[in-house]
Coordinates of N, CA, C and O in Angstrom, one line a residue:
Q153 N 92.2 66.3 67.3 CA 92.1 66.3 65.9 C 91.8 67.7 65.3 O 91.1 68.5 66.0
P154 N 92.1 68.0 64.1 CA 91.7 69.3 63.5 C 90.2 69.5 63.6 O 89.4 68.6 63.3
G155 N 89.8 70.7 64.0 CA 88.4 71.0 64.1 C 87.8 70.8 65.5 O 86.8 71.3 65.8
E156 N 88.5 70.1 66.3 CA 88.0 69.8 67.7 C 88.4 71.0 68.5 O 89.3 71.8 68.2
R157 N 87.7 71.2 69.6 CA 87.7 72.4 70.4 C 87.9 72.1 71.9 O 87.4 71.2 72.5
I158 N 88.7 73.0 72.5 CA 88.9 73.1 74.0 C 88.2 74.4 74.4 O 88.5 75.4 73.9
T159 N 87.3 74.3 75.4 CA 86.6 75.5 75.9 C 86.9 75.8 77.3 O 86.8 74.9 78.2
I160 N 87.3 77.0 77.6 CA 87.6 77.4 79.0 C 86.5 78.4 79.4 O 86.4 79.5 78.7
R161 N 85.8 78.1 80.5 CA 84.8 79.0 81.0 C 85.4 80.0 82.0 O 86.0 79.5 83.0
L162 N 85.2 81.3 81.9 CA 85.8 82.3 82.7 C 84.7 83.2 83.3 O 84.6 84.4 82.8
P163 N 83.9 82.8 84.2 CA 82.8 83.6 84.8 C 83.4 84.9 85.3 O 84.4 84.9 86.0
G164 N 82.7 86.0 85.0 CA 83.1 87.3 85.6 C 84.1 88.1 84.7 O 84.3 89.3 84.8
F165 N 84.8 87.4 83.7 CA 85.7 88.0 82.8 C 84.9 88.9 81.8 O 83.7 88.6 81.5
K166 N 85.5 89.9 81.2 CA 84.9 90.7 80.3 C 85.7 90.8 79.0 O 86.9 90.7 79.0
G167 N 85.0 91.1 77.9 CA 85.7 91.3 76.6 C 84.8 91.7 75.5 O 83.6 92.0 75.8
P168 N 85.2 91.7 74.3 CA 84.3 92.1 73.2 C 83.3 91.0 73.0 O 83.4 89.9 73.5
A169 N 82.2 91.4 72.3 CA 81.1 90.4 72.1 C 81.6 89.1 71.5 O 81.2 88.0 71.9
Y170 N 82.5 89.3 70.5 CA 83.1 88.1 69.9 C 84.3 88.5 69.1 O 84.4 89.6 68.5
I171 N 85.4 87.7 69.2 CA 86.6 88.0 68.5 C 87.4 86.7 68.3 O 87.3 85.8 69.2
M172 N 88.1 86.5 67.2 CA 88.9 85.4 67.0 C 90.3 85.8 66.5 O 90.4 86.8 65.8
I173 N 91.3 85.1 67.0 CA 92.7 85.5 66.7 C 93.5 84.2 66.5 O 93.0 83.1 66.9
Q174 N 94.7 84.3 66.0 CA 95.6 83.2 66.0 C 96.7 83.5 66.9 O 97.6 84.4 66.6
P175 N 96.8 82.9 68.1 CA 97.7 83.3 69.1 C 99.1 82.6 68.9 O 99.2 81.7 68.1
Q176 N 100.0 82.9 69.8 CA 101.3 82.2 69.8 C 101.2 81.0 70.6 O 100.4 80.9 71.5
S177 N 101.9 80.0 70.2 CA 102.0 78.7 70.9 C 103.5 78.4 71.1 O 104.3 78.5 70.1
Q178 N 103.9 77.9 72.2 CA 105.3 77.6 72.5 C 105.7 76.2 72.0 O 106.9 76.0 71.9
N179 N 104.8 75.4 71.7 CA 105.1 74.0 71.4 C 104.2 73.4 70.3 O 104.1 72.2 70.2
L180 N 103.6 74.2 69.5 CA 102.8 73.7 68.4 C 103.3 74.5 67.1 O 104.0 75.5 67.2
A181 N 103.0 73.9 66.0 CA 103.3 74.6 64.7 C 102.6 75.9 64.6 O 101.6 76.2 65.2
P182 N 103.2 76.9 63.8 CA 102.6 78.2 63.6 C 101.2 77.9 63.0 O 100.9 77.0 62.3
D183 N 100.2 78.8 63.5 CA 98.8 78.7 63.0 C 98.2 77.4 63.3 O 97.3 76.9 62.6
A184 N 98.6 76.8 64.4 CA 98.1 75.4 64.8 C 96.7 75.5 65.5 O 96.0 74.5 65.6
V185 N 96.4 76.7 66.0 CA 95.2 76.8 66.8 C 94.6 78.2 66.6 O 95.3 79.2 66.4
D186 N 93.3 78.3 66.6 CA 92.5 79.6 66.6 C 91.9 79.7 68.0 O 91.5 78.7 68.6
V187 N 91.9 80.9 68.5 CA 91.3 81.2 69.8 C 90.2 82.3 69.6 O 90.4 83.3 68.9
S188 N 89.1 82.0 70.2 CA 88.0 82.9 70.1 C 87.4 83.2 71.5 O 87.5 82.3 72.4
W189 N 86.8 84.4 71.7 CA 86.2 84.7 72.9 C 84.7 85.1 72.6 O 84.5 85.9 71.7
T190 N 83.8 84.5 73.4 CA 82.4 84.9 73.3 C 81.9 85.4 74.6 O 81.9 84.7 75.6
Q191 N 81.5 86.7 74.7 CA 81.2 87.3 75.9 C 79.9 86.7 76.5 O 79.7 86.6 77.7
A192 N 78.9 86.4 75.6 CA 77.6 85.9 76.1 C 77.8 84.7 77.0 O 77.0 84.5 78.0
T193 N 78.8 83.9 76.7 CA 79.0 82.6 77.5 C 80.3 82.7 78.3 O 80.7 81.7 79.0
T194 N 81.0 83.9 78.3 CA 82.3 84.1 78.9 C 83.2 82.8 78.7 O 83.8 82.3 79.6
A195 N 83.3 82.5 77.4 CA 84.0 81.3 77.0 C 85.2 81.6 76.1 O 85.0 82.4 75.1
L196 N 86.4 81.1 76.4 CA 87.6 81.2 75.6 C 87.7 79.8 74.9 O 87.9 78.8 75.6
S197 N 87.6 79.8 73.6 CA 87.6 78.5 72.9 C 88.9 78.4 72.0 O 89.2 79.3 71.3
L198 N 89.5 77.3 72.1 CA 90.7 76.9 71.3 C 90.3 75.9 70.2 O 90.0 74.8 70.6
T199 N 90.3 76.3 69.0 CA 90.0 75.3 67.9 C 91.2 74.9 67.2 O 92.0 75.7 66.7
L200 N 91.5 73.6 67.2 CA 92.8 73.1 66.7 C 92.7 73.0 65.2 O 91.7 72.6 64.6
R201 N 93.9 73.3 64.6 CA 94.1 73.1 63.1 C 95.0 71.9 62.8 O 95.3 71.6 61.7
Q202 N 95.6 71.3 63.9 CA 96.4 70.2 63.7 C 96.1 69.1 64.8 O 95.6 69.5 65.8
A203 N 96.5 67.9 64.5 CA 96.3 66.9 65.5 C 97.3 67.1 66.7 O 98.5 67.5 66.5
V204 N 96.9 66.8 67.9 CA 97.8 66.9 69.1 C 97.8 65.6 69.8 O 96.7 65.1 70.1
P205 N 99.0 65.0 69.9 CA 99.0 63.6 70.6 C 98.5 63.6 72.0 O 98.5 64.7 72.7
A206 N 98.0 62.5 72.4 CA 97.6 62.4 73.8 C 98.8 62.6 74.8 O 99.9 62.3 74.4
D207 N 98.5 63.2 75.9 CA 99.5 63.5 77.0 C 100.5 64.5 76.6 O 101.5 64.7 77.3
K208 N 100.2 65.3 75.5 CA 101.2 66.3 75.2 C 100.8 67.6 75.9 O 99.6 68.1 75.8
D209 N 101.7 68.3 76.6 CA 101.5 69.6 77.2 C 101.4 70.6 76.1 O 102.3 70.7 75.2
V210 N 100.4 71.4 76.1 CA 100.3 72.5 75.1 C 100.2 73.8 75.8 O 99.5 74.0 76.8
I211 N 101.0 74.8 75.4 CA 101.0 76.2 75.9 C 100.6 77.1 74.9 O 101.3 77.3 73.8
V212 N 99.5 77.8 75.1 CA 99.0 78.8 74.2 C 99.0 80.2 74.9 O 98.5 80.3 76.0
L213 N 99.6 81.2 74.2 CA 99.7 82.5 74.8 C 98.6 83.4 74.2 O 98.7 83.8 73.0
V214 N 97.6 83.8 75.0 CA 96.5 84.7 74.5 C 96.9 86.1 74.8 O 97.1 86.5 75.9
P215 N 97.1 86.9 73.8 CA 97.7 88.3 74.0 C 96.6 89.2 74.6 O 95.4 89.0 74.4
T216 N 97.1 90.3 75.3 CA 96.2 91.3 75.9 C 95.4 92.0 74.8 O 94.3 92.5 75.0
E217 N 95.9 92.0 73.6 CA 95.2 92.7 72.5 C 93.9 92.1 72.2 O 93.0 92.7 71.5
M218 N 93.7 90.9 72.6 CA 92.4 90.3 72.4 C 91.3 91.0 73.2 O 90.1 90.9 72.8
G219 N 91.6 91.7 74.2 CA 90.7 92.5 75.0 C 89.9 91.8 76.1 O 89.0 92.3 76.7
V220 N 90.4 90.6 76.4 CA 89.7 89.9 77.6 C 90.3 90.4 78.9 O 91.5 90.5 79.0
R221 N 89.4 90.8 79.8 CA 89.8 91.5 81.0 C 89.4 90.6 82.3 O 88.4 90.0 82.2
L222 N 90.2 90.8 83.3 CA 89.9 90.1 84.5 C 88.7 90.7 85.2 O 88.3 91.8 84.9
P223 N 88.0 89.9 86.1 CA 86.8 90.4 86.8 C 87.2 91.7 87.6 O 88.3 91.7 88.2
S224 N 86.3 92.7 87.6 CA 86.6 93.9 88.3 C 86.7 93.7 89.8 O 87.3 94.5 90.5
F225 N 86.1 92.6 90.3 CA 86.1 92.4 91.8 C 87.3 91.5 92.2 O 87.5 91.1 93.3
G226 N 88.2 91.2 91.2 CA 89.4 90.5 91.5 C 89.2 89.0 91.5 O 88.1 88.5 91.2
M227 N 90.2 88.2 91.7 CA 90.2 86.8 91.8 C 90.9 86.2 92.9 O 92.1 86.7 93.2
M228 N 90.4 85.3 93.6 CA 91.1 84.6 94.7 C 92.0 83.5 94.1 O 91.7 83.1 92.9
A229 N 92.9 83.0 94.8 CA 93.8 81.9 94.4 C 92.9 80.7 94.1 O 92.0 80.4 94.9
N230 N 93.1 80.0 93.0 CA 92.3 78.8 92.7 C 90.8 79.1 92.7 O 90.0 78.5 93.3
Q231 N 90.5 80.2 91.9 CA 89.1 80.7 91.9 C 88.1 79.6 91.5 O 88.3 79.0 90.5
P232 N 87.1 79.4 92.3 CA 86.0 78.5 91.9 C 85.3 78.9 90.7 O 85.2 80.1 90.4
G233 N 84.8 78.0 89.9 CA 83.9 78.4 88.8 C 84.7 78.3 87.5 O 84.0 78.3 86.4
L234 N 86.0 78.4 87.5 CA 86.8 78.3 86.2 C 86.8 76.8 85.8 O 87.1 75.9 86.5
T235 N 86.4 76.6 84.5 CA 86.4 75.2 84.0 C 87.0 75.0 82.7 O 87.1 76.0 81.9
I236 N 87.3 73.8 82.3 CA 87.9 73.5 81.0 C 87.2 72.2 80.5 O 86.9 71.3 81.3
E237 N 86.9 72.2 79.2 CA 86.2 71.0 78.6 C 86.7 70.8 77.1 O 87.3 71.8 76.6
T238 N 86.4 69.7 76.6 CA 86.7 69.5 75.2 C 85.7 68.6 74.5 O 85.1 67.7 75.2
D239 N 85.5 68.8 73.2 CA 84.6 67.9 72.4 C 85.4 66.9 71.6 O 84.8 66.3 70.6
A240 N 86.6 66.6 72.0 CA 87.5 65.7 71.2 C 86.7 64.3 71.0 O 86.2 63.7 72.0
V241 N 86.7 63.9 69.8 CA 85.9 62.6 69.5 C 86.5 61.4 70.2 O 85.7 60.6 70.8
L242 N 87.8 61.3 70.3 CA 88.4 60.2 71.0 C 88.5 60.3 72.5 O 88.9 59.3 73.2
G243 N 88.1 61.4 73.0 CA 88.2 61.6 74.5 C 87.5 62.8 74.9 O 88.1 63.8 75.5
P244 N 86.1 62.9 74.7 CA 85.4 64.1 75.2 C 85.4 64.2 76.7 O 85.4 63.2 77.4
V245 N 85.6 65.5 77.2 CA 85.7 65.7 78.6 C 84.7 66.8 79.0 O 84.7 67.9 78.4
P246 N 83.8 66.5 79.9 CA 82.8 67.5 80.3 C 83.5 68.6 81.1 O 84.7 68.5 81.5
A247 N 82.8 69.7 81.4 CA 83.4 70.8 82.2 C 84.0 70.3 83.5 O 83.4 69.7 84.3
T248 N 85.3 70.6 83.6 CA 86.1 70.1 84.7 C 86.8 71.4 85.4 O 87.3 72.2 84.7
A249 N 86.7 71.4 86.7 CA 87.3 72.5 87.4 C 88.8 72.7 87.2 O 89.5 71.8 87.2
I250 N 89.2 74.0 86.9 CA 90.6 74.3 86.9 C 91.1 74.5 88.3 O 90.6 75.4 89.0
T251 N 92.0 73.7 88.7 CA 92.4 73.7 90.1 C 93.4 74.7 90.5 O 93.6 75.0 91.7
T252 N 94.2 75.3 89.6 CA 95.3 76.2 89.9 C 95.1 77.4 89.1 O 95.2 77.4 87.9
S253 N 95.0 78.6 89.8 CA 95.0 79.9 89.2 C 95.4 80.9 90.2 O 95.2 80.7 91.4
P254 N 96.1 82.0 89.8 CA 96.7 82.9 90.7 C 95.6 83.9 91.3 O 94.5 84.1 90.7
A255 N 95.9 84.5 92.4 CA 95.1 85.5 93.0 C 95.4 86.9 92.4 O 96.6 87.1 92.1
V256 N 94.5 87.7 92.0 CA 94.7 89.0 91.4 C 93.7 90.0 92.0 O 92.5 89.8 92.0
G257 N 94.3 91.1 92.5 CA 93.4 92.3 92.9 C 92.4 92.0 93.9 O 91.2 92.4 93.8
L258 N 92.8 91.2 95.0 CA 91.8 90.9 96.0 C 92.4 91.1 97.4 O 93.6 90.8 97.6
F259 N 91.6 91.7 98.3 CA 92.1 91.9 99.6 C 92.0 90.6 100.4 O 90.9 90.1 100.6
A260 N 93.1 90.2 101.0 CA 93.1 89.1 101.9 C 92.7 89.5 103.3 O 92.2 88.7 104.1
E261 N 92.8 90.8 103.6 CA 92.5 91.4 104.9 C 92.1 92.8 104.7 O 92.8 93.6 104.0
A262 N 91.0 93.3 105.4 CA 90.7 94.7 105.4 C 89.8 95.0 106.6 O 88.7 94.4 106.7
T263 N 90.3 95.7 107.6 CA 89.6 96.0 108.8 C 89.6 97.5 109.0 O 90.6 98.2 108.7
L264 N 88.6 98.1 109.6 CA 88.5 99.5 109.9 C 88.0 99.7 111.3 O 87.0 99.1 111.7
L265 N 88.8 100.4 112.1 CA 88.5 100.6 113.5 C 88.3 102.1 113.7 O 88.9 103.0 113.1
F266 N 87.4 102.4 114.7 CA 87.1 103.8 115.1 C 87.6 104.0 116.5 O 87.7 103.1 117.3
N267 N 87.8 105.3 116.9 CA 88.1 105.6 118.3 C 87.0 105.1 119.2 O 85.8 105.3 118.8
Q268 N 87.2 104.5 120.3 CA 86.2 104.1 121.2 C 85.4 105.2 121.8 O 84.2 105.1 122.1
Q269 N 86.0 106.4 122.0 CA 85.3 107.5 122.5 C 85.4 108.6 121.5 O 86.5 109.0 121.0
C270 N 84.3 109.2 121.1 CA 84.2 110.3 120.1 C 84.0 111.6 120.8 O 83.4 111.6 121.9
A271 N 84.4 112.7 120.2 CA 84.1 114.0 120.7 C 82.6 114.3 120.6 O 81.8 113.5 120.0
G272 N 82.1 115.4 121.2 CA 80.7 115.7 121.2 C 80.1 115.8 119.9 O 78.9 115.6 119.6
D273 N 80.9 116.2 118.9 CA 80.4 116.4 117.5 C 80.6 115.1 116.7 O 80.5 115.2 115.5
R274 N 80.9 114.0 117.4 CA 81.1 112.7 116.8 C 82.3 112.6 115.9 O 82.4 111.7 115.0
T275 N 83.3 113.5 116.1 CA 84.5 113.4 115.4 C 85.3 112.2 115.9 O 85.4 111.9 117.1
T276 N 85.9 111.4 115.0 CA 86.6 110.2 115.4 C 87.8 110.0 114.5 O 87.9 110.5 113.4
G277 N 88.8 109.2 115.0 CA 89.9 108.8 114.1 C 89.6 107.5 113.5 O 88.7 106.7 113.9
L278 N 90.3 107.1 112.4 CA 90.1 105.9 111.7 C 91.4 105.1 111.6 O 92.5 105.7 111.4
T279 N 91.4 103.8 111.8 CA 92.5 103.0 111.6 C 92.2 101.9 110.6 O 91.4 101.0 110.9
L280 N 92.8 101.9 109.5 CA 92.6 101.0 108.4 C 93.8 100.0 108.4 O 95.0 100.4 108.3
T281 N 93.5 98.7 108.4 CA 94.5 97.7 108.2 C 94.2 96.9 107.0 O 93.0 96.5 106.8
F282 N 95.1 96.7 106.0 CA 94.8 96.0 104.8 C 96.0 95.1 104.4 O 97.1 95.4 104.7
R283 N 95.6 94.1 103.6 CA 96.6 93.2 103.0 C 96.1 92.8 101.6 O 95.1 92.1 101.5
L284 N 96.8 93.2 100.6 CA 96.3 92.9 99.2 C 97.1 91.7 98.7 O 98.3 91.6 99.0
L285 N 96.5 90.9 97.9 CA 97.2 89.7 97.3 C 98.1 90.0 96.2 O 98.8 89.2 95.7
T286 N 98.1 91.3 95.7 CA 99.0 91.7 94.7 C 99.8 92.9 95.1 O 99.4 93.6 96.0
K287 N 100.9 93.2 94.4 CA 101.8 94.3 94.8 C 101.1 95.6 94.5 O 100.3 95.8 93.5
I288 N 101.3 96.6 95.3 CA 100.8 98.0 95.1 C 102.0 98.9 94.9 O 103.0 98.9 95.7
L289 N 102.0 99.7 93.8 CA 103.1 100.5 93.4 C 103.0 102.0 93.9 O 101.8 102.4 94.1
P290 N 104.1 102.7 94.1 CA 104.0 104.1 94.5 C 103.1 104.9 93.5 O 103.2 104.7 92.3
G291 N 102.3 105.8 94.0 CA 101.4 106.6 93.2 C 100.1 106.0 93.0 O 99.1 106.7 92.5
E292 N 99.9 104.7 93.3 CA 98.6 104.1 93.2 C 97.8 104.4 94.4 O 98.3 104.8 95.4
T293 N 96.5 104.3 94.3 CA 95.6 104.7 95.4 C 94.7 103.6 95.9 O 94.4 102.7 95.1
L294 N 94.3 103.7 97.1 CA 93.2 102.8 97.7 C 92.0 103.7 98.0 O 92.2 104.8 98.6
V295 N 90.8 103.3 97.7 CA 89.7 104.1 98.0 C 88.8 103.5 99.0 O 88.4 102.3 98.8
L296 N 88.5 104.2 100.1 CA 87.7 103.7 101.2 C 86.4 104.4 101.1 O 86.3 105.6 101.3
R297 N 85.3 103.7 100.8 CA 84.0 104.3 100.7 C 83.3 104.3 102.1 O 83.2 103.3 102.7
L298 N 82.9 105.5 102.5 CA 82.3 105.7 103.8 C 80.9 106.4 103.7 O 80.8 107.6 104.0
P299 N 79.9 105.6 103.3 CA 78.6 106.3 103.2 C 78.1 106.9 104.5 O 78.3 106.4 105.6
A300 N 77.5 108.1 104.4 CA 77.0 108.9 105.5 C 78.0 109.5 106.4 O 77.7 110.2 107.4
F301 N 79.3 109.3 106.1 CA 80.4 110.0 106.9 C 80.5 111.4 106.4 O 80.2 111.8 105.3
G302 N 81.0 112.3 107.3 CA 81.4 113.6 107.0 C 82.9 113.9 107.3 O 83.6 113.0 107.7
F303 N 83.3 115.1 107.0 CA 84.7 115.4 107.3 C 84.8 116.9 107.8 O 84.2 117.8 107.1
R304 N 85.4 117.1 108.9 CA 85.5 118.4 109.5 C 86.8 119.1 109.4 O 87.0 120.2 109.9
G305 N 87.8 118.4 108.8 CA 89.1 119.1 108.6 C 89.1 120.2 107.7 O 88.2 120.3 106.8
G306 N 90.0 121.2 107.9 CA 90.1 122.3 107.0 C 90.7 122.0 105.7 O 90.4 122.6 104.7
V307 N 91.5 121.0 105.6 CA 92.2 120.6 104.4 C 91.7 119.2 104.0 O 91.7 118.3 104.8
T308 N 91.1 119.1 102.8 CA 90.6 117.8 102.3 C 91.4 117.1 101.3 O 91.2 116.0 100.9
Q309 N 92.5 117.8 100.8 CA 93.4 117.2 99.8 C 94.8 117.0 100.4 O 95.4 117.9 100.9
N310 N 95.3 115.8 100.2 CA 96.7 115.5 100.5 C 97.0 115.9 102.0 O 98.1 116.5 102.2
F311 N 96.1 115.5 102.9 CA 96.5 115.8 104.3 C 97.3 114.6 104.9 O 97.2 113.5 104.4
P312 N 98.2 114.8 105.8 CA 99.1 113.8 106.3 C 98.4 112.7 107.1 O 97.5 113.0 107.8
V313 N 98.9 111.5 106.9 CA 98.4 110.3 107.7 C 99.6 109.5 108.1 O 100.7 109.7 107.5
T314 N 99.5 108.7 109.2 CA 100.6 107.9 109.6 C 100.3 106.4 109.2 O 99.1 106.0 109.1
S315 N 101.4 105.7 108.9 CA 101.2 104.3 108.5 C 102.5 103.5 108.8 O 103.5 104.1 109.1
A316 N 102.3 102.2 108.8 CA 103.5 101.4 109.0 C 103.2 100.0 108.5 O 102.0 99.6 108.4
F317 N 104.2 99.2 108.2 CA 104.0 97.8 107.9 C 103.8 97.1 109.3 O 104.5 97.3 110.2
V318 N 102.8 96.2 109.3 CA 102.5 95.5 110.5 C 103.7 94.6 111.0 O 103.9 94.5 112.2
A319 N 104.5 94.1 110.0 CA 105.6 93.3 110.4 C 106.7 94.1 111.1 O 107.7 93.6 111.6
G320 N 106.6 95.4 111.0 CA 107.6 96.3 111.7 C 108.5 97.0 110.7 O 108.4 96.9 109.5
G321 N 109.3 97.9 111.3 CA 110.2 98.7 110.5 C 109.8 100.2 110.5 O 108.8 100.5 110.9
A322 N 110.8 101.0 110.0 CA 110.5 102.4 110.1 C 109.9 103.0 108.8 O 109.6 104.2 108.8
L323 N 109.7 102.2 107.8 CA 109.1 102.7 106.5 C 107.7 103.1 106.7 O 106.9 102.4 107.4
T324 N 107.3 104.1 106.0 CA 105.9 104.6 106.0 C 105.3 104.5 104.6 O 105.5 105.4 103.8
P325 N 104.6 103.4 104.3 CA 104.1 103.2 102.9 C 103.0 104.1 102.4 O 102.8 104.3 101.3
V326 N 102.3 104.7 103.4 CA 101.2 105.7 103.1 C 101.4 106.9 103.9 O 101.6 106.9 105.1
T327 N 101.5 108.1 103.2 CA 101.8 109.3 104.0 C 100.7 110.4 103.8 O 100.7 111.4 104.5
S328 N 99.8 110.2 102.9 CA 98.7 111.2 102.7 C 97.4 110.6 102.2 O 97.4 109.5 101.7
A329 N 96.4 111.4 102.4 CA 95.0 110.9 102.0 C 94.2 112.1 101.6 O 94.6 113.3 101.9
S330 N 93.1 111.9 100.8 CA 92.2 113.0 100.4 C 90.8 112.6 100.7 O 90.5 111.4 100.6
W331 N 89.9 113.5 100.9 CA 88.5 113.3 101.2 C 87.7 113.9 100.1 O 87.9 115.0 99.7
D332 N 86.8 113.1 99.5 CA 85.8 113.6 98.5 C 84.4 113.6 99.1 O 83.8 112.5 99.3
S333 N 83.9 114.8 99.4 CA 82.6 114.9 100.1 C 81.5 114.6 99.2 O 80.4 114.3 99.6
R334 N 81.7 114.7 97.8 CA 80.6 114.4 96.9 C 80.2 112.9 97.0 O 79.0 112.6 96.9
F335 N 81.2 112.1 97.0 CA 80.9 110.6 97.0 C 81.3 109.9 98.4 O 81.2 108.7 98.5
T336 N 81.6 110.7 99.4 CA 82.0 110.3 100.7 C 83.0 109.1 100.6 O 82.7 108.0 101.2
F337 N 84.1 109.4 100.0 CA 85.2 108.4 100.0 C 86.5 109.0 100.4 O 86.7 110.2 100.1
L338 N 87.3 108.2 101.0 CA 88.6 108.5 101.4 C 89.6 107.9 100.5 O 89.6 106.7 100.4
E339 N 90.4 108.7 99.8 CA 91.4 108.2 98.9 C 92.8 108.2 99.5 O 93.3 109.3 99.9
V340 N 93.4 107.0 99.6 CA 94.7 106.9 100.3 C 95.8 106.7 99.2 O 95.7 105.8 98.4
L341 N 96.8 107.6 99.3 CA 97.9 107.5 98.3 C 99.1 106.7 98.8 O 99.6 107.0 99.9
V342 N 99.5 105.7 98.0 CA 100.6 104.9 98.4 C 101.9 105.6 97.9 O 102.1 106.0 96.8
S343 N 102.9 105.7 98.9 CA 104.1 106.4 98.6 C 105.3 105.5 98.5 O 106.3 105.8 97.9
L344 N 105.2 104.2 99.0 CA 106.3 103.2 98.8 C 105.7 101.9 98.3 O 104.5 101.7 98.6
E345 N 106.5 101.2 97.6 CA 106.0 99.9 97.1 C 105.6 99.0 98.2 O 106.3 98.8 99.2
I346 N 104.4 98.4 98.1 CA 103.9 97.5 99.1 C 103.8 96.1 98.5 O 103.1 95.9 97.5
A347 N 104.6 95.2 99.0 CA 104.7 93.9 98.4 C 103.4 93.1 98.5 O 102.6 93.4 99.4
A348 N 103.2 92.2 97.6 CA 102.0 91.3 97.8 C 102.0 90.6 99.1 O 103.0 90.2 99.6
Q349 N 100.8 90.6 99.7 CA 100.6 89.9 101.0 C 101.2 90.7 102.2 O 101.1 90.2 103.3
A350 N 101.7 91.9 102.0 CA 102.2 92.7 103.1 C 101.1 93.4 103.8 O 100.3 94.1 103.1
S351 N 101.0 93.3 105.1 CA 100.0 94.0 105.9 C 100.4 95.4 106.2 O 101.6 95.6 106.7
V352 N 99.5 96.4 106.0 CA 99.8 97.8 106.3 C 98.7 98.3 107.3 O 97.5 98.0 107.1
R353 N 99.1 99.1 108.2 CA 98.2 99.7 109.1 C 98.4 101.2 109.1 O 99.5 101.7 109.3

């Protein structure tokens, strides 16, 4: 009914302290719903301006201009903790788990191996294997943080590395890396598109 509210809790999401907009809806009348975001409770609230029949599917498109951002640590598929509830007088529903949501920006696999035998100065090679749940585009980078590591190479920027898709093939998705001694991290530059869920070594 008009004035009733549906609230979606999104732990870890970020946005402005408070904002309200009138979003697009694919199957409601124009201006049928107001959407607000409250950062203190990480809650996205839909306040209805018209009655919605029982069992009606409703699609509301919340634009990026609202400023709500995904968690910086990513999301796994069907992320726990996401809930939906309503204060509808004829059918109030307490916070209920949202069972279906996509994975975004999360590593499904990440392993780092060292040479079993190091030189006397403790120089070693590194083998990184990773699989991201989302696509990686050419020009994007992966940052490997290595506290207390050093680097003995003469060139610290854009030095060549070897790589391959674990599934096989002649393509080399990563061809160079750079070392930052200030923050002890290794930045790996992606040269070819890496599909979601593709393993690279």
